[in-house]
Amino acid sequence: MPVPLCLLGRARAQIATALQVRFLANKDASNIELPPEPTTCCMSGCANCVWVEYAQTVAKILGDNDERAREIVLAKIKDPNLRMFLEIELRNLKQVRESRPEEPKK
């Protein structure tokens, strides 16, 4: 049975996105020593997700580079539901941090 062309297009786009994320995650990763990946994830998208904490730690290591940390973390996640949850959570955390007024430097 032939596969509908619309599904082939979607699959091709998903593969291209996955390859791009992997490339970005591996780019200059040899210069950065990342902490070990979390092993206690329950895969339920809980409020205190270990992957969100991991992403925040990686962002601090990268000098508050939220976007790069998000790319690195999402490249490690295989489950599409967990990826989507983390994508939304990390985007929200970035928006909250950017919306806070900056504290004056002393």
mmCIF file of C-alpha atoms in Angstrom:
data_model
loop_
_atom_site.group_PDB
_atom_site.id
_atom_site.type_symbol
_atom_site.label_atom_id
_atom_site.label_comp_id
_atom_site.label_asym_id
_atom_site.label_seq_id
_atom_site.Cartn_x
_atom_site.Cartn_y
_atom_site.Cartn_z
ATOM 1 C CA MET A 1 0.000 0.000 0.000
ATOM 2 C CA PRO A 2 1.540 3.366 -1.007
ATOM 3 C CA VAL A 3 2.173 5.977 1.647
ATOM 4 C CA PRO A 4 0.254 9.269 1.167
ATOM 5 C CA LEU A 5 2.515 12.086 -0.011
ATOM 6 C CA CYS A 6 1.392 14.408 2.796
ATOM 7 C CA LEU A 7 2.787 11.922 5.332
ATOM 8 C CA LEU A 8 6.083 11.711 3.464
ATOM 9 C CA GLY A 9 6.394 15.491 3.575
ATOM 10 C CA ARG A 10 5.727 15.591 7.304
ATOM 11 C CA ALA A 11 8.159 12.761 7.970
ATOM 12 C CA ARG A 12 10.834 14.463 5.875
ATOM 13 C CA ALA A 13 10.350 17.710 7.830
ATOM 14 C CA GLN A 14 10.549 15.870 11.158
ATOM 15 C CA ILE A 15 13.734 14.097 10.111
ATOM 16 C CA ALA A 16 15.304 17.374 8.945
ATOM 17 C CA THR A 17 14.384 19.037 12.246
ATOM 18 C CA ALA A 18 15.808 16.143 14.258
ATOM 19 C CA LEU A 19 19.061 16.226 12.282
ATOM 20 C CA GLN A 20 19.357 19.981 12.737
ATOM 21 C CA VAL A 21 18.809 19.702 16.489
ATOM 22 C CA ARG A 22 21.413 16.962 16.745
ATOM 23 C CA PHE A 23 23.889 19.016 14.737
ATOM 24 C CA LEU A 24 23.351 22.071 16.928
ATOM 25 C CA ALA A 25 23.616 19.995 20.090
ATOM 26 C CA ASN A 26 26.916 18.463 18.988
ATOM 27 C CA LYS A 27 28.354 21.741 17.705
ATOM 28 C CA ASP A 28 31.139 22.852 20.060
ATOM 29 C CA ALA A 29 29.913 20.331 22.639
ATOM 30 C CA SER A 30 33.433 18.959 22.936
ATOM 31 C CA ASN A 31 34.544 22.250 24.523
ATOM 32 C CA ILE A 32 31.827 22.139 27.172
ATOM 33 C CA GLU A 33 31.697 19.699 30.045
ATOM 34 C CA LEU A 34 28.029 18.978 30.642
ATOM 35 C CA PRO A 35 26.704 17.417 33.840
ATOM 36 C CA PRO A 36 25.468 13.827 33.650
ATOM 37 C CA GLU A 37 21.993 13.403 32.211
ATOM 38 C CA PRO A 38 19.169 12.796 34.678
ATOM 39 C CA THR A 39 18.199 9.168 35.152
ATOM 40 C CA THR A 40 15.189 9.601 37.425
ATOM 41 C CA CYS A 41 12.678 10.955 34.890
ATOM 42 C CA CYS A 42 9.171 9.562 35.417
ATOM 43 C CA MET A 43 8.077 10.595 31.871
ATOM 44 C CA SER A 44 4.839 12.131 33.177
ATOM 45 C CA GLY A 45 5.615 15.820 32.640
ATOM 46 C CA CYS A 46 5.583 16.656 36.330
ATOM 47 C CA ALA A 47 5.992 20.190 37.664
ATOM 48 C CA ASN A 48 9.505 19.589 38.991
ATOM 49 C CA CYS A 49 10.813 17.712 35.966
ATOM 50 C CA VAL A 50 14.451 16.669 36.270
ATOM 51 C CA TRP A 51 15.009 17.589 32.612
ATOM 52 C CA VAL A 52 13.888 21.186 33.254
ATOM 53 C CA GLU A 53 16.384 21.404 36.121
ATOM 54 C CA TYR A 54 19.036 19.883 33.869
ATOM 55 C CA ALA A 55 18.312 22.464 31.157
ATOM 56 C CA GLN A 56 18.610 25.291 33.683
ATOM 57 C CA THR A 57 21.967 23.919 34.846
ATOM 58 C CA VAL A 58 23.223 23.625 31.266
ATOM 59 C CA ALA A 59 22.031 27.182 30.529
ATOM 60 C CA LYS A 60 24.043 28.491 33.489
ATOM 61 C CA ILE A 61 27.126 26.597 32.285
ATOM 62 C CA LEU A 62 26.629 28.177 28.854
ATOM 63 C CA GLY A 63 26.401 31.688 30.323
ATOM 64 C CA ASP A 64 22.585 31.917 30.469
ATOM 65 C CA ASN A 65 22.227 30.778 26.859
ATOM 66 C CA ASP A 66 18.694 29.367 27.163
ATOM 67 C CA GLU A 67 18.303 28.658 23.469
ATOM 68 C CA ARG A 68 21.471 26.583 23.199
ATOM 69 C CA ALA A 69 20.638 24.691 26.401
ATOM 70 C CA ARG A 70 17.167 23.955 25.064
ATOM 71 C CA GLU A 71 18.647 22.587 21.839
ATOM 72 C CA ILE A 72 21.096 20.372 23.728
ATOM 73 C CA VAL A 73 18.442 18.972 26.064
ATOM 74 C CA LEU A 74 15.822 18.387 23.369
ATOM 75 C CA ALA A 75 18.381 16.537 21.241
ATOM 76 C CA LYS A 76 18.719 14.010 24.087
ATOM 77 C CA ILE A 77 14.967 13.327 24.432
ATOM 78 C CA LYS A 78 13.487 10.594 22.246
ATOM 79 C CA ASP A 79 9.884 10.541 23.519
ATOM 80 C CA PRO A 80 7.807 13.023 21.452
ATOM 81 C CA ASN A 81 5.394 13.788 24.312
ATOM 82 C CA LEU A 82 8.193 14.588 26.746
ATOM 83 C CA ARG A 83 9.959 16.655 24.050
ATOM 84 C CA MET A 84 6.849 18.765 23.503
ATOM 85 C CA PHE A 85 6.338 19.229 27.256
ATOM 86 C CA LEU A 86 9.953 20.301 27.721
ATOM 87 C CA GLU A 87 9.852 22.588 24.706
ATOM 88 C CA ILE A 88 6.863 24.434 26.164
ATOM 89 C CA GLU A 89 8.224 24.502 29.723
ATOM 90 C CA LEU A 90 11.638 25.797 28.672
ATOM 91 C CA ARG A 91 10.092 28.437 26.436
ATOM 92 C CA ASN A 92 7.876 29.581 29.325
ATOM 93 C CA LEU A 93 10.813 29.749 31.735
ATOM 94 C CA LYS A 94 12.733 31.876 29.246
ATOM 95 C CA GLN A 95 9.778 34.256 28.845
ATOM 96 C CA VAL A 96 9.350 34.579 32.619
ATOM 97 C CA ARG A 97 13.036 35.350 33.067
ATOM 98 C CA GLU A 98 13.007 37.913 30.246
ATOM 99 C CA SER A 99 9.879 39.632 31.583
ATOM 100 C CA ARG A 100 11.408 40.259 35.013
ATOM 101 C CA PRO A 101 12.879 43.707 35.445
ATOM 102 C CA GLU A 102 16.645 43.602 35.618
ATOM 103 C CA GLU A 103 18.171 44.300 38.976
ATOM 104 C CA PRO A 104 20.524 47.298 39.061
ATOM 105 C CA LYS A 105 24.163 46.271 39.277
ATOM 106 C CA LYS A 106 26.053 47.464 42.322
#
